[in-house]
PDB file of C-alpha atoms and ligand atoms in Angstrom:
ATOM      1  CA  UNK A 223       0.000   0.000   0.000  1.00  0.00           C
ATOM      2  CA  UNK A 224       0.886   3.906  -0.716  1.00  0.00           C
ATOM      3  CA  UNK A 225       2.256   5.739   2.418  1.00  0.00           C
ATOM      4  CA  UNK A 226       2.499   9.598   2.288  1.00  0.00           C
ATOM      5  CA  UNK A 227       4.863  10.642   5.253  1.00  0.00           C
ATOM      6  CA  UNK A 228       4.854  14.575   5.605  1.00  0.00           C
ATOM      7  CA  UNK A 229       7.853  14.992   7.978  1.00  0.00           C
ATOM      8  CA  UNK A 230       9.136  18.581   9.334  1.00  0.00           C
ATOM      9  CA  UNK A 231      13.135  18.912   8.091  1.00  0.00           C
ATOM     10  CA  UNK A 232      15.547  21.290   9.718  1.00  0.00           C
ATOM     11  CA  UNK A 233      19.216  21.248   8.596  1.00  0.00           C
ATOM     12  CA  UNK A 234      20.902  24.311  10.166  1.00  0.00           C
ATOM     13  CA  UNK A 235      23.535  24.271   7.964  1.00  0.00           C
ATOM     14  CA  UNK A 236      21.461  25.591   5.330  1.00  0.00           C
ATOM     15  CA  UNK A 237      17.941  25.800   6.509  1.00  0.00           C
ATOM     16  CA  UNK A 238      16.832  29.352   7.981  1.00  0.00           C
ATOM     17  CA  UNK A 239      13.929  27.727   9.367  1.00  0.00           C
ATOM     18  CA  UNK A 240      11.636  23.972   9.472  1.00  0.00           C
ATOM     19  CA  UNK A 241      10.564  23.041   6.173  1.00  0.00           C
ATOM     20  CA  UNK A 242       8.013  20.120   5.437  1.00  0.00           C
ATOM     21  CA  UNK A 243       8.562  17.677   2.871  1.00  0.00           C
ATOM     22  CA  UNK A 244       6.660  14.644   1.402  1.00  0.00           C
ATOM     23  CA  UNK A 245       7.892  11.517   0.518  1.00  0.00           C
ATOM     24  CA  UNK A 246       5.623   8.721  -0.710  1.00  0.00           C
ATOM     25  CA  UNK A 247       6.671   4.696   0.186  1.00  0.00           C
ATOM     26  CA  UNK A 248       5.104   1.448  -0.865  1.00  0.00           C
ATOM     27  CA  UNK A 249       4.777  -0.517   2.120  1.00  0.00           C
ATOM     28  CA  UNK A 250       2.856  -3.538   3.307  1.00  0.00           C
ATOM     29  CA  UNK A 251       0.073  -1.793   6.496  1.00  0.00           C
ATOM     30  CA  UNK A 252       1.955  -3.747   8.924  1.00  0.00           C
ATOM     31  CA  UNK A 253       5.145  -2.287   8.805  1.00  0.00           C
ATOM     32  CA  UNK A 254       5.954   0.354  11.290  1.00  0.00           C
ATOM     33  CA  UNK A 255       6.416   3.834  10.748  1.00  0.00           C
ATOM     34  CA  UNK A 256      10.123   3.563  11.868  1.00  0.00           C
ATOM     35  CA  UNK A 257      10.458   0.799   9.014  1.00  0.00           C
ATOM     36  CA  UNK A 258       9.331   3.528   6.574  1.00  0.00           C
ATOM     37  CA  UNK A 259      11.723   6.204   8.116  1.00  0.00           C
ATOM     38  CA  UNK A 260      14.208   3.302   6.805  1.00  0.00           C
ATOM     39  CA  UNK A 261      12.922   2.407   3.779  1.00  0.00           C
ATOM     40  CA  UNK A 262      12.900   6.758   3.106  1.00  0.00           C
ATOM     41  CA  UNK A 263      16.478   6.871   4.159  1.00  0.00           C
ATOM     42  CA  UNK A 264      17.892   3.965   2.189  1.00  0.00           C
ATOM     43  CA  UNK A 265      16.161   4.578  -0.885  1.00  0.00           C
ATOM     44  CA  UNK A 266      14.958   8.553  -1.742  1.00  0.00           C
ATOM     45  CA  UNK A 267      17.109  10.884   0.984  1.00  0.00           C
ATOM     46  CA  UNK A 268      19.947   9.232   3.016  1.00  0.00           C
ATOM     47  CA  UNK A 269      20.506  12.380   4.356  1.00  0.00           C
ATOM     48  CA  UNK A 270      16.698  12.371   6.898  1.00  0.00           C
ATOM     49  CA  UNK A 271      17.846  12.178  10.806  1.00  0.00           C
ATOM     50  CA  UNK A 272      16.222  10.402  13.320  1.00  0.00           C
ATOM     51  CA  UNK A 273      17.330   8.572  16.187  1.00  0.00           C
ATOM     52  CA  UNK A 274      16.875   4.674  16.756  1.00  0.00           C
ATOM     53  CA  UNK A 275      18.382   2.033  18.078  1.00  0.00           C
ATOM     54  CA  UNK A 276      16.527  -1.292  19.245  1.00  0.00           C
ATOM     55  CA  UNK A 277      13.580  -1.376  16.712  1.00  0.00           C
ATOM     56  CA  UNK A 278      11.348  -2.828  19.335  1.00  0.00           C
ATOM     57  CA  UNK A 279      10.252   0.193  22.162  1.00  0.00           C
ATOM     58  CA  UNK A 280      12.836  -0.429  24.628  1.00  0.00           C
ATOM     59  CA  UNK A 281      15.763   1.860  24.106  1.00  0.00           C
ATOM     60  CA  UNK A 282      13.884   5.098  23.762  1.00  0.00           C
ATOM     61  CA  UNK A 283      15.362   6.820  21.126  1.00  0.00           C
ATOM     62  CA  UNK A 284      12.591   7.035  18.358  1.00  0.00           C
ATOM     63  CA  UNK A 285      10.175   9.138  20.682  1.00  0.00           C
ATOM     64  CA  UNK A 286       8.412  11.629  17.654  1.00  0.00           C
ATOM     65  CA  UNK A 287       5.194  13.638  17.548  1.00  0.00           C
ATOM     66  CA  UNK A 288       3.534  11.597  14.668  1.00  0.00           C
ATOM     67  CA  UNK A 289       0.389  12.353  13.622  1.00  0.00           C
ATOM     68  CA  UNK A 290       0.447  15.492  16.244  1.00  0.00           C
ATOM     69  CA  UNK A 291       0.716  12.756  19.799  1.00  0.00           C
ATOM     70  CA  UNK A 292       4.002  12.019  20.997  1.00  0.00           C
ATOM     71  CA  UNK A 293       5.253   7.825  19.831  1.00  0.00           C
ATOM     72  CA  UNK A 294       7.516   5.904  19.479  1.00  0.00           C
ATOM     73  CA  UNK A 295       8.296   5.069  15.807  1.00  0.00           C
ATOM     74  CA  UNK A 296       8.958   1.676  16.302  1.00  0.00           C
ATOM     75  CA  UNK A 297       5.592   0.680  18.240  1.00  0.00           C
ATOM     76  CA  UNK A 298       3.570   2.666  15.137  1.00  0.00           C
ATOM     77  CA  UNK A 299       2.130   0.351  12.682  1.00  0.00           C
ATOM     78  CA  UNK A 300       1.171   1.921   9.361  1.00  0.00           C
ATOM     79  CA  UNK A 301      -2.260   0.817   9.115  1.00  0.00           C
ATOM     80  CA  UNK A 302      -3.213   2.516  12.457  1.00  0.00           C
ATOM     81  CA  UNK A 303      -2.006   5.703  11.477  1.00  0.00           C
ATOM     82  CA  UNK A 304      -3.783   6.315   8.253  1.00  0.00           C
ATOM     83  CA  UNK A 305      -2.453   7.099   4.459  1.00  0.00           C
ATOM     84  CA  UNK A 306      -1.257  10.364   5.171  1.00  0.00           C
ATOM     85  CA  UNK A 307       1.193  10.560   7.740  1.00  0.00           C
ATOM     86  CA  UNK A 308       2.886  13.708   9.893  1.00  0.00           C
ATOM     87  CA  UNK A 309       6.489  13.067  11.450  1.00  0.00           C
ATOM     88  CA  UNK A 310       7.691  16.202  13.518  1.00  0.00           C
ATOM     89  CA  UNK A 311      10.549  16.318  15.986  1.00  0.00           C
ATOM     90  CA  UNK A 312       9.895  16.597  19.904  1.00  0.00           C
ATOM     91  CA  UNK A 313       8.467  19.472  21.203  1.00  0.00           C
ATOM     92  CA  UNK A 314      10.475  21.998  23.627  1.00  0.00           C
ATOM     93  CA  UNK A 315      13.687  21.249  23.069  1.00  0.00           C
ATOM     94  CA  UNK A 316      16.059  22.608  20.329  1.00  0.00           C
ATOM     95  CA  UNK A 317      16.077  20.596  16.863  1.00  0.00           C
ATOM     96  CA  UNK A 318      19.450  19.642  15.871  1.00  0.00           C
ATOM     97  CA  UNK A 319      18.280  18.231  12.681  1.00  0.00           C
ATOM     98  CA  UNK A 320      15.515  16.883  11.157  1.00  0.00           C
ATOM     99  CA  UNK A 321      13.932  14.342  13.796  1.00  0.00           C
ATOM    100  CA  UNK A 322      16.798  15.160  15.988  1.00  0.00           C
ATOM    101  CA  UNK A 323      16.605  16.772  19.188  1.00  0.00           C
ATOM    102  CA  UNK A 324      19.122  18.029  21.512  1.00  0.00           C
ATOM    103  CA  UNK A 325      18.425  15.895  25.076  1.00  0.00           C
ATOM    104  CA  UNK A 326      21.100  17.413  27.347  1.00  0.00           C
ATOM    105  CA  UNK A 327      18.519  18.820  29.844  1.00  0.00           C
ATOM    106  CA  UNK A 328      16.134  16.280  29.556  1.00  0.00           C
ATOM    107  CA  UNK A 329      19.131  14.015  31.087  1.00  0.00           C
ATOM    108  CA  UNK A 330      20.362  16.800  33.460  1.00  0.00           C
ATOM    109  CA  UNK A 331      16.754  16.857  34.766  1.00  0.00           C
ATOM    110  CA  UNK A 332      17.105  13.184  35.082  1.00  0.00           C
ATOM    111  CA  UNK A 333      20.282  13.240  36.894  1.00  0.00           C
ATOM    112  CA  UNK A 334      18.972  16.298  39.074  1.00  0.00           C
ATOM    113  CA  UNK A 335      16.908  13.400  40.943  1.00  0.00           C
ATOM    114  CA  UNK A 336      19.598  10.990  41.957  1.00  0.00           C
ATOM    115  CA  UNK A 337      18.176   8.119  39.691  1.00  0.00           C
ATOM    116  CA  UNK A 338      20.022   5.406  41.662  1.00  0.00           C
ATOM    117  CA  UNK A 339      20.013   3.697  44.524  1.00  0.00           C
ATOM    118  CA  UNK A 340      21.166   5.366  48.256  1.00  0.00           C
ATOM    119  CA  UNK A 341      22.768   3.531  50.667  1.00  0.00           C
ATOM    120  CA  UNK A 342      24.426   3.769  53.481  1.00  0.00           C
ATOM    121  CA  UNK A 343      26.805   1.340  55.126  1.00  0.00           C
ATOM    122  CA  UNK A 344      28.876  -2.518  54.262  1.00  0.00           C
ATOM    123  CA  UNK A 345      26.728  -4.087  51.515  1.00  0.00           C
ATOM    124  CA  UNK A 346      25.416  -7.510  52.266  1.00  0.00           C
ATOM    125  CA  UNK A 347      26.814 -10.499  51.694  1.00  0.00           C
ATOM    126  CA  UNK A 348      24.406 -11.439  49.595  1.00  0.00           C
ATOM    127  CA  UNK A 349      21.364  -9.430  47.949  1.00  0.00           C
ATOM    128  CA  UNK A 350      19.277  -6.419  49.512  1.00  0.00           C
ATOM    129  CA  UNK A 351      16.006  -8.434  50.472  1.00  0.00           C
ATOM    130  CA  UNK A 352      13.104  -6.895  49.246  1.00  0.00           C
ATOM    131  CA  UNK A 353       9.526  -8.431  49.678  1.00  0.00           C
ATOM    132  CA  UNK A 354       6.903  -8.681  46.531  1.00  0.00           C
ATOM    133  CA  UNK A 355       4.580  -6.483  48.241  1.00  0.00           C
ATOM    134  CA  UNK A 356       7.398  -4.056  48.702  1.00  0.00           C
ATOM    135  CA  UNK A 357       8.642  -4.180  44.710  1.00  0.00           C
ATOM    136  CA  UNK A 358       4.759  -3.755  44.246  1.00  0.00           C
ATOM    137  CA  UNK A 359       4.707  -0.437  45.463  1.00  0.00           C
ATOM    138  CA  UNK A 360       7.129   1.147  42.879  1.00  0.00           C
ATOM    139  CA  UNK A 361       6.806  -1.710  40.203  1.00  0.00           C
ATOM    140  CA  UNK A 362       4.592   0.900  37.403  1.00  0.00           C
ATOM    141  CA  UNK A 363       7.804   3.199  37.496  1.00  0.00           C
ATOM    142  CA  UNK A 364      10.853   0.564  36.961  1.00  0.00           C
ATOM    143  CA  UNK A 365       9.421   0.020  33.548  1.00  0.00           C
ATOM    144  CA  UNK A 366      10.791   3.970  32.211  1.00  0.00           C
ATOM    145  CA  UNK A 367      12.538   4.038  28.930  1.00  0.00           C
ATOM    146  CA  UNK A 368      13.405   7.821  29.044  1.00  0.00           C
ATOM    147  CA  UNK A 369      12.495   8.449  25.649  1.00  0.00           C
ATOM    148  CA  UNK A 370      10.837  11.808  27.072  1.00  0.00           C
ATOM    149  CA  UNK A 371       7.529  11.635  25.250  1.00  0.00           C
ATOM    150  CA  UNK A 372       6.129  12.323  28.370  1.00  0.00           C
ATOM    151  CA  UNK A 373       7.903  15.405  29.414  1.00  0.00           C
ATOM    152  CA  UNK A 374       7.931  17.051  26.091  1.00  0.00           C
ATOM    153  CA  UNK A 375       3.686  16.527  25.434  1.00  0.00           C
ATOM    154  CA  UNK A 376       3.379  18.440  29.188  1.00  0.00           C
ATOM    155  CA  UNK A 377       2.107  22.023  28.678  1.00  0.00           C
ATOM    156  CA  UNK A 378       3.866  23.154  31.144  1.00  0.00           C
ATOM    157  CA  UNK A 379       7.283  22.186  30.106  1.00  0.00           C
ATOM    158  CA  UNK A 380       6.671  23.953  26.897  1.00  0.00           C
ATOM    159  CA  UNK A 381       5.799  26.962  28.928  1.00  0.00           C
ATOM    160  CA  UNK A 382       8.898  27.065  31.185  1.00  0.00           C
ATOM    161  CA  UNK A 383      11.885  24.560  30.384  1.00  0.00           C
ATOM    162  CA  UNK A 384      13.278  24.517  33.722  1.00  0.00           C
ATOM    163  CA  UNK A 385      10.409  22.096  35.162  1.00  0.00           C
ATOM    164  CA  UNK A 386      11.665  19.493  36.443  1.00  0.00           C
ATOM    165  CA  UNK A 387       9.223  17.263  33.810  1.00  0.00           C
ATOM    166  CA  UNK A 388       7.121  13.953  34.089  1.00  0.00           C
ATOM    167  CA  UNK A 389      10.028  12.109  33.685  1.00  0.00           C
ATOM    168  CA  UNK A 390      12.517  13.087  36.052  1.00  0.00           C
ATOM    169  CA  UNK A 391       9.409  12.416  38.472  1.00  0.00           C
ATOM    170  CA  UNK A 392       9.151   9.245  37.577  1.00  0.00           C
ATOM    171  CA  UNK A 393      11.965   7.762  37.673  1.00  0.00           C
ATOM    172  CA  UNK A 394      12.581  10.252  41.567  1.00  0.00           C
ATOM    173  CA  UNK A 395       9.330   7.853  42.758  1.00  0.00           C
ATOM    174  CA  UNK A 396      11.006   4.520  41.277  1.00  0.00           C
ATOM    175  CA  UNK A 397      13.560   5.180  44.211  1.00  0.00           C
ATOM    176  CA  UNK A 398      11.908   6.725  46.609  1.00  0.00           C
ATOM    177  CA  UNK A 399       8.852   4.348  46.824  1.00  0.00           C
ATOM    178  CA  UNK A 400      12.076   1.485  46.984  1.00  0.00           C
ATOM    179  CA  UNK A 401      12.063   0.147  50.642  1.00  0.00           C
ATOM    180  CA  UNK A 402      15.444  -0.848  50.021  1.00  0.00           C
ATOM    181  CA  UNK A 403      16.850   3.313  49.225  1.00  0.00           C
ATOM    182  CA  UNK A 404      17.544   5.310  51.904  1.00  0.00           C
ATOM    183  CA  UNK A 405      17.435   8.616  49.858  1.00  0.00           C
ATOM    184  CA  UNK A 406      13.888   9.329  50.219  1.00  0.00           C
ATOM    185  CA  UNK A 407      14.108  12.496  52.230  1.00  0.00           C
ATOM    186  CA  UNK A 408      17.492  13.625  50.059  1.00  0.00           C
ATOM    187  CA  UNK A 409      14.761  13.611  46.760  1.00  0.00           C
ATOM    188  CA  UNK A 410      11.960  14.911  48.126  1.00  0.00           C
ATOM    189  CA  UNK A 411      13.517  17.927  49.384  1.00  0.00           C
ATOM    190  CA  UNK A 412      14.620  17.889  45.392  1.00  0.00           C
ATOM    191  CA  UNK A 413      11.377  17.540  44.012  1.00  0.00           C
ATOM    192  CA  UNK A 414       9.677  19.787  46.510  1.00  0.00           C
ATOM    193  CA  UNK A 415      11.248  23.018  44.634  1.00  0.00           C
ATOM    194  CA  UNK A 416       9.987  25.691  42.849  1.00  0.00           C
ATOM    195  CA  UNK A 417      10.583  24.024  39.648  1.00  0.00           C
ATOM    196  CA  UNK A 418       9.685  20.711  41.084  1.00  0.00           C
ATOM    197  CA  UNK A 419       6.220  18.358  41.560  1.00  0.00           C
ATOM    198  CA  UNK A 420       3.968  21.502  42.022  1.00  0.00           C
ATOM    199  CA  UNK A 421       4.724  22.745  38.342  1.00  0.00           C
ATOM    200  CA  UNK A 422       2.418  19.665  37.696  1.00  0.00           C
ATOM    201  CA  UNK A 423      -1.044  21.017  36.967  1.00  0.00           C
ATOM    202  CA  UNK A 424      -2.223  17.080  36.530  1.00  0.00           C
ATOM    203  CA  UNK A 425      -3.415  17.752  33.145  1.00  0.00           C
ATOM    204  CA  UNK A 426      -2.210  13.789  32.202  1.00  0.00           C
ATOM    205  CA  UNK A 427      -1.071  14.198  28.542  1.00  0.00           C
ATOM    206  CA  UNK A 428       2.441  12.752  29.971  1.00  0.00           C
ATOM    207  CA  UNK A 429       0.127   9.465  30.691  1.00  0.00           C
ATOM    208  CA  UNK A 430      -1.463   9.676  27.860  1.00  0.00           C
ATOM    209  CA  UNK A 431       1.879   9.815  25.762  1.00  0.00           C
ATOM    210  CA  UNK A 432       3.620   7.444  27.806  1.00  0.00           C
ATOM    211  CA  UNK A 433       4.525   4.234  25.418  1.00  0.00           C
ATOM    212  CA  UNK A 434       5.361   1.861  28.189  1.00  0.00           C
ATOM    213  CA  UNK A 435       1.691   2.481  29.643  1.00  0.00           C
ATOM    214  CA  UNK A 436       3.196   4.105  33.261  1.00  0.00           C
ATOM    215  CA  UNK A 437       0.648   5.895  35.346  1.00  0.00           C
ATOM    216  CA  UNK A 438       2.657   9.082  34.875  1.00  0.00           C
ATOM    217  CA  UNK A 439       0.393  11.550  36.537  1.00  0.00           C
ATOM    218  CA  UNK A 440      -0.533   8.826  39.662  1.00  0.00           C
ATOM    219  CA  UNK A 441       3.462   8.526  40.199  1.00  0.00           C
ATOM    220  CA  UNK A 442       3.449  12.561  40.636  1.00  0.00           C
ATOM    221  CA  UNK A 443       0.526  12.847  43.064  1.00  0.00           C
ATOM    222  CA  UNK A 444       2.130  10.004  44.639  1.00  0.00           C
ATOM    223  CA  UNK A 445       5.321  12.348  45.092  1.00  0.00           C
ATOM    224  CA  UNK A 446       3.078  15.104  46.415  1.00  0.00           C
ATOM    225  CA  UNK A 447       1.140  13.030  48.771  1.00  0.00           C
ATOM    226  CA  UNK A 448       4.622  11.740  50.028  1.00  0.00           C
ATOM    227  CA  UNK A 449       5.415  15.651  50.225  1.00  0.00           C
ATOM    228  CA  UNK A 450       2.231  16.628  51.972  1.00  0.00           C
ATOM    229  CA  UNK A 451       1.546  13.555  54.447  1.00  0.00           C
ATOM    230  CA  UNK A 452       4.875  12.573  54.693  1.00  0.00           C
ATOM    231  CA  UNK A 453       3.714   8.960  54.020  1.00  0.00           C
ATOM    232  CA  UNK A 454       6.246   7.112  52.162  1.00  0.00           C
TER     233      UNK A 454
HETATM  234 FE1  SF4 B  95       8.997   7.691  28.249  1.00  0.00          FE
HETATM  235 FE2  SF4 B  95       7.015   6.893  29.874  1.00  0.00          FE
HETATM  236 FE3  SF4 B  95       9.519   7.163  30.816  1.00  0.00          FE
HETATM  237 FE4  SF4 B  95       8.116   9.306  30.179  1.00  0.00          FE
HETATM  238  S1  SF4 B  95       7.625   7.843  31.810  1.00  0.00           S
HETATM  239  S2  SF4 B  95      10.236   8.937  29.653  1.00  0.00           S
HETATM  240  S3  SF4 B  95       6.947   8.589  28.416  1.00  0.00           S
HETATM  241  S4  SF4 B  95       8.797   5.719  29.261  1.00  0.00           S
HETATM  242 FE1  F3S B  96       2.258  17.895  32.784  1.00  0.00          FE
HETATM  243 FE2  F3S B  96       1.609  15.410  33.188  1.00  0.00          FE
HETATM  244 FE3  F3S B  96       1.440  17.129  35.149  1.00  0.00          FE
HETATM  245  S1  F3S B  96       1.141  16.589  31.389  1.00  0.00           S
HETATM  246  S2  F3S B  96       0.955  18.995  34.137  1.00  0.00           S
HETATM  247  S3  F3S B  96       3.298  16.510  34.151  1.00  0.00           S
HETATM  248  S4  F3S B  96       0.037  15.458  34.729  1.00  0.00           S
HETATM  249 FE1  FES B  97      14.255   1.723  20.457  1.00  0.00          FE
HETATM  250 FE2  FES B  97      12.068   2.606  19.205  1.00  0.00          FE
HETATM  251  S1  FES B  97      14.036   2.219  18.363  1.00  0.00           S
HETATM  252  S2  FES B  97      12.366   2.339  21.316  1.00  0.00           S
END
């Protein structure tokens, strides 16, 4: 079948400003769109940029606004997304090229929470012991990909780039909500600033975007009932 794939170019070298060009690709309507991304750059314009990597929604790198709601390329087949396509780069951060954006502060936000695990004292012999109910608690939020198609569909990270984003707040409740960290009070203090979990206006297009299905907007009223009640 006939694809039309309308996808926003930049290429600052030469371009003062986006452009949007159309390419047109015979493909069967299971493919994905990232397989057409291919099939574009191998066979009409090997010079289109877009991130991937694993092919299969687990590295995080093809996160695009197609068809105007933030996916991943990889987990879009054709035949859900219609004969006429739109491919445009994340919103609210800069466009390097093309599909490429630049994700510096989206991982300095990241890092800004302390995404690993706090602890003090000798290690165990063996394992930290953990119980299932315990892993249950924080279980949603392991399953992050950071392919920020949460953070950049959130209104309010468009508005002000210095929120702390979806994201970040995620993966700051995978560790605090881990019986086993003892950084809880180190990240809430984080997350309780200006730029922090009150930004959040719970307006859930980060859940909505989310590819790996996380309750993005429960994890951050999680974080502010942890804030407010001090209940962790
Ligand atoms: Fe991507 Fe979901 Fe992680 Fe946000 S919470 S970065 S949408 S996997
Ligand atoms: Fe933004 Fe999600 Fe909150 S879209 S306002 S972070 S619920
Ligand atoms: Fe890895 Fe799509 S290429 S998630």
């Amino acid at each position: 079948m006939r694809y039309t794939i309308r996808i926003r170019r930049f290429n600052p070298e030469v371009d003062q400003r986006p452009r949007w060009q159309e390419f047109t690709v015979e493909m069967e309507p299971t493919d994905r769109l990232l397989d057409a991304l291919q099939e574009i750059k191998e066979h009409q314009d090997e010079t289109l940029a877009f991130r991937r990597s694993c092919a299969h929604g687990i590295c995080g790198s093809d996160a695009m606004i197609i068809n105007g709601i933030n996916r991943l390329a990889c987990k879009m087949l054709l035949k859900d997304l219609g004969p006429r396509i739109t491919v445009e780069p994340l919103r609210g951060f800069k466009v390097l090229r093309d599909l490429i954006v630049d994700m510096d502060s989206f991982f300095e936000q990241y890092r800004s929470i302390k995404p690993y695990l706090i602890k003090g004292g000798e290690p165990p012999a063996t394992e930290y012991r953990q119980t299932p109910a315990e892993r249950a608690v924080y279980d949603d939020t392991t399953k992050c990909i950071l392919c920020a198609a949460c953070t950049t569909s959130c209104p309010i990270f468009w508005a002000n780039q210095t929120f702390v984003g979806p994201a970040a707040l995620v993966n700051a409740h995978r560790f605090i909500f881990d019986s086993r960290d003892e950084g809880a009070e180190e990240r809430l203090e984080i997350v309780n600033k200006r730029m922090g979990v009150w930004r959040c206006r719970t307006i859930f297009n980060c859940t909505d975007a989310c590819p790996r299905g996380i309750g993005v907007t429960k994890a951050i009223e999680d974080l502010k009932r942890a804030l407010l009640y001090k209940k962790l």
